[in-house]
CSV table of C-alpha atoms in Angstrom, one decimal:
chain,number,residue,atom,x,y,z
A,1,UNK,CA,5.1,28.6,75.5
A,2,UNK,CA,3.7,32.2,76.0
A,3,UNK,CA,6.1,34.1,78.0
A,4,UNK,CA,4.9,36.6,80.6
A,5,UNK,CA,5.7,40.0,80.6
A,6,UNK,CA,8.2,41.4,82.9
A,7,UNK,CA,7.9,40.3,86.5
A,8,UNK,CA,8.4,37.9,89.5
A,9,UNK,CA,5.9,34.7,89.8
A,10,UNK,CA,6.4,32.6,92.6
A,11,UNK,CA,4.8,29.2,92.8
A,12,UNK,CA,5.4,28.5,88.8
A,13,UNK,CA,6.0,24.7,88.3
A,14,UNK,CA,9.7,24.0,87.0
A,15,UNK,CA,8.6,22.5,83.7
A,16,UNK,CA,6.6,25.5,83.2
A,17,UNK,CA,9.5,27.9,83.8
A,18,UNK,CA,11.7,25.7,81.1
A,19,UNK,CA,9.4,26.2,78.4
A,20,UNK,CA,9.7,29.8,78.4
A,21,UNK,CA,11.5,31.4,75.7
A,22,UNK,CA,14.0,33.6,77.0
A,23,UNK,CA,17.2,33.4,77.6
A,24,UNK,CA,18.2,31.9,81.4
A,25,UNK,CA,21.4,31.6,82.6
A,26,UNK,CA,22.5,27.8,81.6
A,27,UNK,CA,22.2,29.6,78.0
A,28,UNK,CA,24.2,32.2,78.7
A,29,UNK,CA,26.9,29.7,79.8
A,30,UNK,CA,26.9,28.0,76.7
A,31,UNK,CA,27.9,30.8,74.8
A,32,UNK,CA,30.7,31.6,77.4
A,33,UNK,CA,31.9,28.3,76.6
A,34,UNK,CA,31.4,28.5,73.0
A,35,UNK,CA,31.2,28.0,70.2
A,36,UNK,CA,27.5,30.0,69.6
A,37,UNK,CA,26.4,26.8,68.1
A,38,UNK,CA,26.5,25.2,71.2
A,39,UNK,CA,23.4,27.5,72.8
A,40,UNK,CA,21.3,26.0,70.2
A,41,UNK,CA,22.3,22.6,70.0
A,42,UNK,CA,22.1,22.6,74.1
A,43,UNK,CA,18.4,23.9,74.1
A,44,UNK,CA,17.7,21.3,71.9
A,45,UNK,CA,19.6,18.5,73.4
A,46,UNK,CA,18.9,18.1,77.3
A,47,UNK,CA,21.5,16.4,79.1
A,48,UNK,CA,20.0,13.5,80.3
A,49,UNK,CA,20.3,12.6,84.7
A,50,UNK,CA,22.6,11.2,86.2
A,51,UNK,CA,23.0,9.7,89.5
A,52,UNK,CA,24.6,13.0,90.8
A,53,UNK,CA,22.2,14.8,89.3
A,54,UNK,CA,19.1,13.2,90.4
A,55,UNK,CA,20.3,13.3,93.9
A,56,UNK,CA,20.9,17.1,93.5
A,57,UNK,CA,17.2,17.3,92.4
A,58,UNK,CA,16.1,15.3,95.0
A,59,UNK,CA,18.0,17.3,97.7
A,60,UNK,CA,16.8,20.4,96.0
A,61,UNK,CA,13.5,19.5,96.7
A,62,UNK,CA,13.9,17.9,100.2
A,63,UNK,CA,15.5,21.7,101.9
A,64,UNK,CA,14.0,23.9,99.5
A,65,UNK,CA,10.3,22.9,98.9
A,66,UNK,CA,9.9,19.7,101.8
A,67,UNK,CA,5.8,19.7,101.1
A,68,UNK,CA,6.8,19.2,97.4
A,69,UNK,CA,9.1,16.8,97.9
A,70,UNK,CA,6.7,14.6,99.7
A,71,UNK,CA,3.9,15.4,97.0
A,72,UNK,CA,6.7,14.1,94.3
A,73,UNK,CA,8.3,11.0,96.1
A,74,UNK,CA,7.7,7.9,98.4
A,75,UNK,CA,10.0,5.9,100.0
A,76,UNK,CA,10.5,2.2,98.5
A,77,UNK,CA,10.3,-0.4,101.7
A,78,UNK,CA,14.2,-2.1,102.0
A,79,UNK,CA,12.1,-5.4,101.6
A,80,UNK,CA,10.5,-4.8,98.2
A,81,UNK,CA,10.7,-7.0,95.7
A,82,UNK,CA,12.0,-6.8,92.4
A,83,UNK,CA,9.3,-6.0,89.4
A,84,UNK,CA,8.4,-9.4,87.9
A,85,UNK,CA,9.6,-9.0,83.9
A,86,UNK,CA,6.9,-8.8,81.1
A,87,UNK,CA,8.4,-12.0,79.9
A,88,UNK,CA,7.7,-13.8,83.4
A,89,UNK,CA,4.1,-12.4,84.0
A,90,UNK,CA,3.8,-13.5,79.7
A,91,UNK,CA,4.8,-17.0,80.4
A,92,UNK,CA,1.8,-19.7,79.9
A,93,UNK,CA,1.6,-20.6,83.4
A,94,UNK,CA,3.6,-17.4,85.6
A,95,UNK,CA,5.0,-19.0,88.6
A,96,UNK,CA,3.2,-17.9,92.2
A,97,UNK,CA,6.5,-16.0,93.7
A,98,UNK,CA,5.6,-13.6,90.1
A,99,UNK,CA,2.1,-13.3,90.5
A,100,UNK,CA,2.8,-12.6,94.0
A,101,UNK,CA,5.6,-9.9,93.2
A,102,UNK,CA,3.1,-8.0,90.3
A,103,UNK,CA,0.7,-7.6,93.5
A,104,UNK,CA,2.8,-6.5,95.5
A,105,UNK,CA,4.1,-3.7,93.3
A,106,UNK,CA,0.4,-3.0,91.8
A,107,UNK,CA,-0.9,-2.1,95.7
A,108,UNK,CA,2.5,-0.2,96.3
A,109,UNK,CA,2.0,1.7,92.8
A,110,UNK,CA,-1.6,2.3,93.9
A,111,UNK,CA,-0.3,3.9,97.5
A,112,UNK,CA,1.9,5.6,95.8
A,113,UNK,CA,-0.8,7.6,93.7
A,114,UNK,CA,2.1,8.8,91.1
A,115,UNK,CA,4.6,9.2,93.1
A,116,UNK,CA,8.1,8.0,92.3
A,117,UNK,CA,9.6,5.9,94.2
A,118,UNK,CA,13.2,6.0,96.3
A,119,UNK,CA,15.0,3.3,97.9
A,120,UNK,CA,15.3,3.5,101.7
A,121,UNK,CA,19.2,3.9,101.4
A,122,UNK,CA,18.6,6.6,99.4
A,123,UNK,CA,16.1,8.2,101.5
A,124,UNK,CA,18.7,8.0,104.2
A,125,UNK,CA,20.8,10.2,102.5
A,126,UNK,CA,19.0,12.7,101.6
A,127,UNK,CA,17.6,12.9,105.2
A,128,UNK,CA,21.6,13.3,106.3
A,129,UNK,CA,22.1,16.0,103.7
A,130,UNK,CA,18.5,17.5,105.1
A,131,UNK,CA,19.9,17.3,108.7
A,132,UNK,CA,23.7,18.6,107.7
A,133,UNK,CA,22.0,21.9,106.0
A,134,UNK,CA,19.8,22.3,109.0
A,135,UNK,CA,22.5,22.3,111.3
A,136,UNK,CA,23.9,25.7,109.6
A,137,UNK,CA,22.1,27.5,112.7
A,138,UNK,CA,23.6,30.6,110.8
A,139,UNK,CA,22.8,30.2,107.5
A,140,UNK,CA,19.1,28.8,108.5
A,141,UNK,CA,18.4,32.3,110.2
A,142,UNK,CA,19.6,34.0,107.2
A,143,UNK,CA,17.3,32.3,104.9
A,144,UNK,CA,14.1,32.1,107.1
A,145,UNK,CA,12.3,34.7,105.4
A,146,UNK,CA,13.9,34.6,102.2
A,147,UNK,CA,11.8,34.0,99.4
A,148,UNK,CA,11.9,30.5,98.0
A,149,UNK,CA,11.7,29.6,94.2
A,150,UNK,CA,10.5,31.8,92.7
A,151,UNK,CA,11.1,32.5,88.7
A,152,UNK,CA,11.2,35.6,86.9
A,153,UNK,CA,11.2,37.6,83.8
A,154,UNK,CA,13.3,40.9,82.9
A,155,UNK,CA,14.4,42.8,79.9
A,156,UNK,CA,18.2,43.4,79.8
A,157,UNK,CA,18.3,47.1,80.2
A,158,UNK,CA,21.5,47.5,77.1
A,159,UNK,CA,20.2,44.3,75.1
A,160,UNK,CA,16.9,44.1,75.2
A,161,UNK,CA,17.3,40.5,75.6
A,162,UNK,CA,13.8,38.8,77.8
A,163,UNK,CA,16.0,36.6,80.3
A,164,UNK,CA,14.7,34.3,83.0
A,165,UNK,CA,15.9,32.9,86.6
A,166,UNK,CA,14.8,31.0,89.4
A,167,UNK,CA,17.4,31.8,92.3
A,168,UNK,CA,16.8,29.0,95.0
A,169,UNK,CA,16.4,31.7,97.5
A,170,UNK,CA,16.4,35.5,97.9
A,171,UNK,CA,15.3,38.5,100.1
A,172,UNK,CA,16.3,42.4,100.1
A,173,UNK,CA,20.1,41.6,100.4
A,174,UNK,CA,21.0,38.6,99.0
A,175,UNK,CA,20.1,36.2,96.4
A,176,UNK,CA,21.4,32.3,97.1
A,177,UNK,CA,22.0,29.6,95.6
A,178,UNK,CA,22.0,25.8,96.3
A,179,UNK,CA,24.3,23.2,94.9
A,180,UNK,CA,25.1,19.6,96.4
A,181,UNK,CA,28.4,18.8,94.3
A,182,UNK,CA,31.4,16.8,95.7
A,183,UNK,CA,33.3,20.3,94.8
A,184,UNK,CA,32.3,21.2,98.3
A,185,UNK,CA,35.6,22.0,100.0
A,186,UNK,CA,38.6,24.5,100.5
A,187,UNK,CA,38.4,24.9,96.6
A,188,UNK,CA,35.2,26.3,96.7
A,189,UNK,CA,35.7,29.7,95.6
A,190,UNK,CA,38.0,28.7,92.5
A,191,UNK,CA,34.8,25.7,91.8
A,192,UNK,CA,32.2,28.4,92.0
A,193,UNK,CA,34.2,30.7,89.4
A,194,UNK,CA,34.6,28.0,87.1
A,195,UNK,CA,31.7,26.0,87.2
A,196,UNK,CA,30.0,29.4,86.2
A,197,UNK,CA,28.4,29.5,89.9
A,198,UNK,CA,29.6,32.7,90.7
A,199,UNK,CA,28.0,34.0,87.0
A,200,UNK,CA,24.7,32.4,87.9
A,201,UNK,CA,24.4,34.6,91.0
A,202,UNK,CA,25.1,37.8,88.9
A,203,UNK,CA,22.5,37.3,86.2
A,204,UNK,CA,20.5,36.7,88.8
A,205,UNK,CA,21.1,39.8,90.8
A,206,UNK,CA,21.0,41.8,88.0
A,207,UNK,CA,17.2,40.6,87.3
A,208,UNK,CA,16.5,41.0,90.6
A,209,UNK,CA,17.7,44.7,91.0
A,210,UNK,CA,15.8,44.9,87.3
A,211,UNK,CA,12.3,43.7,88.5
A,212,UNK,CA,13.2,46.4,91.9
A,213,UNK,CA,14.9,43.8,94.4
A,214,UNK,CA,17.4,46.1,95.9
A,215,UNK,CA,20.1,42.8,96.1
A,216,UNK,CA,23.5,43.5,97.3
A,217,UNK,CA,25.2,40.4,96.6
A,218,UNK,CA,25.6,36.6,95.9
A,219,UNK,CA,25.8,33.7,98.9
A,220,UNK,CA,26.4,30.2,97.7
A,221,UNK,CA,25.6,27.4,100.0
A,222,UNK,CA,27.6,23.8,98.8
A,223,UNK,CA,26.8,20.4,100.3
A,224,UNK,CA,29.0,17.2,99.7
A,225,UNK,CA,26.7,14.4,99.0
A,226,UNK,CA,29.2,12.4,100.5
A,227,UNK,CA,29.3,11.5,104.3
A,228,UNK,CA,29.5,13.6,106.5
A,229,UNK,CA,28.0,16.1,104.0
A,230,UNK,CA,30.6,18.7,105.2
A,231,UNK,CA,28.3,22.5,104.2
A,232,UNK,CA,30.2,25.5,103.2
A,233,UNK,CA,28.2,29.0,103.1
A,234,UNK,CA,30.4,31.7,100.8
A,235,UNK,CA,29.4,35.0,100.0
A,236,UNK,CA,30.7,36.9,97.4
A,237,UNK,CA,32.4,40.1,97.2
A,238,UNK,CA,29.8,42.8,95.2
A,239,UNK,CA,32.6,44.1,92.9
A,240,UNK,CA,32.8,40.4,91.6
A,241,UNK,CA,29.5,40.1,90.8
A,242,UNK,CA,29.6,43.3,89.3
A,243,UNK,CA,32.4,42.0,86.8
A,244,UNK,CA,30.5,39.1,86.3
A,245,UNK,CA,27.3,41.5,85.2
A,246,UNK,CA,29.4,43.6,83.0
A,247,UNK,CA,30.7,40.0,81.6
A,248,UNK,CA,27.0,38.9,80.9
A,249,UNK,CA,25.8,41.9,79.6
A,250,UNK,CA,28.9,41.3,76.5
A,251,UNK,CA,27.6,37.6,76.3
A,252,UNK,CA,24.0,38.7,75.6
A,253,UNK,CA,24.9,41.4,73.2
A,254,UNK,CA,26.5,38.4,71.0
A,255,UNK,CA,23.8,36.4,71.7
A,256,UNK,CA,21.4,39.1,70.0
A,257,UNK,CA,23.3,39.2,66.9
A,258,UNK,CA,23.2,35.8,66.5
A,259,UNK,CA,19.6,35.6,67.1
A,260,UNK,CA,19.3,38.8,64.6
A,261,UNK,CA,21.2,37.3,62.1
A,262,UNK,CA,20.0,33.6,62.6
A,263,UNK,CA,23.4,32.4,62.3
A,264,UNK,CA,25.1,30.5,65.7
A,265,UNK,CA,28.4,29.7,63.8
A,266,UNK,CA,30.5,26.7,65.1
A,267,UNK,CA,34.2,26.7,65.6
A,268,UNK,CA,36.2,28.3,62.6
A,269,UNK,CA,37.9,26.1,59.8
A,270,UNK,CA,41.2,27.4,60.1
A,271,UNK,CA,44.4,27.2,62.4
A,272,UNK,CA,43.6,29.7,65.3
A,273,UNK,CA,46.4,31.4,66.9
A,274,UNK,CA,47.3,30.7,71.0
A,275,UNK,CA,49.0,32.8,73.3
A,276,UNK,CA,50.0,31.9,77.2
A,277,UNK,CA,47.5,34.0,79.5
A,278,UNK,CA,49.5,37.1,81.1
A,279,UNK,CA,49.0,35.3,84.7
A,280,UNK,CA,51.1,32.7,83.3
A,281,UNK,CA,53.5,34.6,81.6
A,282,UNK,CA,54.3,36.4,85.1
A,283,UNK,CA,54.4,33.6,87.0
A,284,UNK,CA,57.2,32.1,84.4
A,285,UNK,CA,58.8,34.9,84.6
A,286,UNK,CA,59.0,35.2,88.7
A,287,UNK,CA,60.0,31.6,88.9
A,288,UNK,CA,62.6,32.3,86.2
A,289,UNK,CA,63.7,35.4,88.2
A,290,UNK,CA,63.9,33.2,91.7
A,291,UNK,CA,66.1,30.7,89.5
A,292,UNK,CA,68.5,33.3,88.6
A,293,UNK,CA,69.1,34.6,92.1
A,294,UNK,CA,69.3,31.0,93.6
A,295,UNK,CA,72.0,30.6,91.1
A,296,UNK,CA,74.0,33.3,91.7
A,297,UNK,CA,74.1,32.3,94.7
């Protein structure tokens, strides 16, 4: 799909933002994690949904774009029945409850108009996570006038990589992101780091400050999708993010060679040599220290 030159675009439908060909942060990640083969094989192999990641979608749409979330989805009555199988409605003679089920699903299909549909219970959830975000009084004044969705294209100023990024929100300041993820809790800040949250916000604030958006820093705001959808609104400290930049920038630079070489090699044939992280070794040695001295005494 044609990519378009340098620039912010809101209103661009998602599917239309995937088939772009540059590289977006999810991409990025895969190389982090390594080995380069994995970028490829990744693009080429979507994961496919889960029920976690369907409601995230879903809950996406609901508090970020509500009119498209009704334009996408309609709610499936408690009562409905279940769809008559192709072997029932095949049979020589269906039976009346089947013929009476395929109506009822062929006038709900025609209400629906395309939509798909959700089961009440699950509408009910999403509605609680709706009304748990909304409740943020602070966090809802924050994002009023934020922009919403909108995907963009830069050049990496030391790579000259084209990269792409649709922040869920962002306004002079701040860019923001959205996640509902059970990791919603005290542990946030470690979750964000490690899930690569935290590197998602600085690729995006470095297109951002690319394309002119004079962006400070990152805010992240988590939802448990598990009653009572307890919200947690983090902001990150600038030099972080600025870490995180420098970090991306190195992760692009090998992402170039590969793509100049055409060779995304997988993990080496050969014994690879470990060593503890120097955080660990200091903590060993502390605790070793402690020993000593409780010893002695």
């Amino acid at each position: 799909m044609t990519l378009p030159p340098d620039g912010i675009y809101p209103g661009v439908a998602f599917p239309t933002y995937l088939g772009w060909d540059a590289w977006g942060s999810s991409s990025l990640k895969s190389m982090r994690l390594g080995p380069p083969a994995r970028v490829l094989w990744e693009r080429e192999n979507p994961r496919e949904d889960t029920d976690a990641t369907i409601l995230g979608t879903r809950a996406h749409a609901l508090i970020l774009t509500p009119g498209l979330f009704n334009a996408q989805y309609v709610e499936l009555p408690a009562d409905a029945p279940d769809r008559p199988t192709a072997a029932m409605l095949a049979a020589a003679k269906p039976s009346p409850a089947s013929v009476e089920r395929q109506k009822w699903w062929a006038e709900f299909e025609a209400r629906a108009a395309g939509r798909t549909p959700i089961k009440a219970a699950d509408i009910e959830v999403l509605r609680n996570i709706q009304d748990a975000f909304d409740a943020k009084d602070r966090a809802a004044m924050s994002l009023a006038s934020a922009t919403v969705e909108a995907s963009m294209v830069w050049t990496c100023q030391t790579t000259g990589e084209r990269c792409k990024g649709r922040p869920d929100w962002y306004d002079d300041a701040y860019v923001y992101d959205l996640k509902v993820t059970r990791d919603a809790g005290p542990r946030l800040a470690y979750k964000a780091f490690v899930n690569g949250w935290m590197h998602q916000l600085a690729f995006y604030r470095t297109g951002l400050r690319t394309l002119g958006v004079p962006v400070k820093t990152g805010r992240l705001v988590a939802v448990n999708p598990a009653a009572p959808h307890y919200v947690w609104c983090v902001e990150c400290r600038e030099a972080d993010l600025d870490v995180l930049a420098l970090e991306a920038e190195g992760t692009l630079k090998a992402m170039r060679d590969c793509r100049i070489a055409g060779e995304w090699p997988g993990t080496p044939d050969e014994w690879t040599r470990i060593e503890m992280p120097q955080y660990a070794i200091n903590e060993t040695v502390s605790m070793a220290d402690a020993l000593e001295v409780e010893d002695g005494e």
